[in-house]
Amino acid sequence: MSTMLNYTRLPVTFVKGEGAWLWDTQGKRYLDALSGIAVCGLGHAHPKVTTAICEQASQLLHTSNLYNIPN
């Protein structure tokens, strides 16, 4: 967690996501209208995205964009 706080956290903790929906610790469902503040526009736990992430992470997770990456 960053030590630089830029906003106050809301009193909800999400434990699950599926598509455009999130669930909190009490089982209440929310529409994810923020999409991870613009970084998760594909939804949560989509099977094809999950598979692609797992396949890529098993080979190479991240390098600087200064280097070429074959795929």
mmCIF file of C-alpha atoms in Angstrom:
data_model
loop_
_atom_site.group_PDB
_atom_site.id
_atom_site.type_symbol
_atom_site.label_atom_id
_atom_site.label_comp_id
_atom_site.label_asym_id
_atom_site.label_seq_id
_atom_site.Cartn_x
_atom_site.Cartn_y
_atom_site.Cartn_z
ATOM 1 C CA MET A 1 0.000 0.000 0.000
ATOM 2 C CA SER A 2 1.213 3.483 -0.784
ATOM 3 C CA THR A 3 1.976 5.858 2.046
ATOM 4 C CA MET A 4 0.650 8.707 -0.092
ATOM 5 C CA LEU A 5 -3.083 8.876 0.570
ATOM 6 C CA ASN A 6 -5.096 10.758 -2.036
ATOM 7 C CA TYR A 7 -8.636 9.925 -0.923
ATOM 8 C CA THR A 8 -10.457 8.421 2.036
ATOM 9 C CA ARG A 9 -11.430 4.780 1.643
ATOM 10 C CA LEU A 10 -15.122 3.923 1.703
ATOM 11 C CA PRO A 11 -16.413 1.559 4.409
ATOM 12 C CA VAL A 12 -16.831 -1.478 2.140
ATOM 13 C CA THR A 13 -14.528 -4.426 1.417
ATOM 14 C CA PHE A 14 -14.980 -6.366 -1.813
ATOM 15 C CA VAL A 15 -14.159 -10.071 -1.792
ATOM 16 C CA LYS A 16 -15.416 -11.274 -5.194
ATOM 17 C CA GLY A 17 -15.943 -9.955 -8.694
ATOM 18 C CA GLU A 18 -17.741 -11.429 -11.692
ATOM 19 C CA GLY A 19 -18.347 -9.506 -14.894
ATOM 20 C CA ALA A 20 -19.496 -6.004 -13.940
ATOM 21 C CA TRP A 21 -20.500 -7.050 -10.410
ATOM 22 C CA LEU A 22 -18.693 -6.973 -7.053
ATOM 23 C CA TRP A 23 -19.667 -8.586 -3.743
ATOM 24 C CA ASP A 24 -18.728 -7.353 -0.289
ATOM 25 C CA THR A 25 -17.951 -9.305 2.880
ATOM 26 C CA GLN A 26 -21.672 -9.344 3.744
ATOM 27 C CA GLY A 27 -22.692 -10.838 0.385
ATOM 28 C CA LYS A 28 -24.206 -7.585 -0.912
ATOM 29 C CA ARG A 29 -23.875 -7.150 -4.698
ATOM 30 C CA TYR A 30 -22.725 -3.868 -6.290
ATOM 31 C CA LEU A 31 -22.463 -2.739 -9.904
ATOM 32 C CA ASP A 32 -18.793 -1.859 -10.500
ATOM 33 C CA ALA A 33 -19.320 1.541 -12.098
ATOM 34 C CA LEU A 34 -15.689 2.589 -11.558
ATOM 35 C CA SER A 35 -14.003 -0.423 -13.215
ATOM 36 C CA GLY A 36 -10.976 -0.219 -10.948
ATOM 37 C CA ILE A 37 -10.756 3.487 -11.805
ATOM 38 C CA ALA A 38 -10.347 2.757 -15.532
ATOM 39 C CA VAL A 39 -7.976 -0.223 -15.361
ATOM 40 C CA CYS A 40 -10.494 -3.072 -15.353
ATOM 41 C CA GLY A 41 -12.847 -2.308 -18.230
ATOM 42 C CA LEU A 42 -13.093 -6.002 -19.175
ATOM 43 C CA GLY A 43 -14.971 -6.963 -16.026
ATOM 44 C CA HIS A 44 -13.996 -9.385 -13.288
ATOM 45 C CA ALA A 45 -13.099 -13.081 -13.584
ATOM 46 C CA HIS A 46 -13.905 -13.459 -17.284
ATOM 47 C CA PRO A 47 -12.731 -17.007 -18.145
ATOM 48 C CA LYS A 48 -10.841 -16.019 -21.319
ATOM 49 C CA VAL A 49 -9.073 -13.106 -19.615
ATOM 50 C CA THR A 50 -8.222 -15.262 -16.578
ATOM 51 C CA THR A 51 -6.757 -17.985 -18.811
ATOM 52 C CA ALA A 52 -4.703 -15.468 -20.808
ATOM 53 C CA ILE A 53 -3.328 -13.871 -17.625
ATOM 54 C CA CYS A 54 -2.384 -17.262 -16.145
ATOM 55 C CA GLU A 55 -0.693 -18.383 -19.365
ATOM 56 C CA GLN A 56 1.304 -15.156 -19.623
ATOM 57 C CA ALA A 57 2.222 -15.107 -15.916
ATOM 58 C CA SER A 58 3.627 -18.639 -16.188
ATOM 59 C CA GLN A 59 6.145 -17.356 -18.768
ATOM 60 C CA LEU A 60 6.922 -13.716 -18.017
ATOM 61 C CA LEU A 61 4.920 -11.358 -15.833
ATOM 62 C CA HIS A 62 6.424 -7.961 -16.576
ATOM 63 C CA THR A 63 9.471 -6.216 -17.982
ATOM 64 C CA SER A 64 10.101 -2.619 -18.904
ATOM 65 C CA ASN A 65 8.720 -1.520 -22.248
ATOM 66 C CA LEU A 66 12.327 -0.657 -23.164
ATOM 67 C CA TYR A 67 12.717 -4.298 -24.238
ATOM 68 C CA ASN A 68 11.115 -6.372 -26.985
ATOM 69 C CA ILE A 69 8.685 -9.073 -25.898
ATOM 70 C CA PRO A 70 7.932 -11.822 -28.457
ATOM 71 C CA ASN A 71 4.176 -12.128 -27.778
#
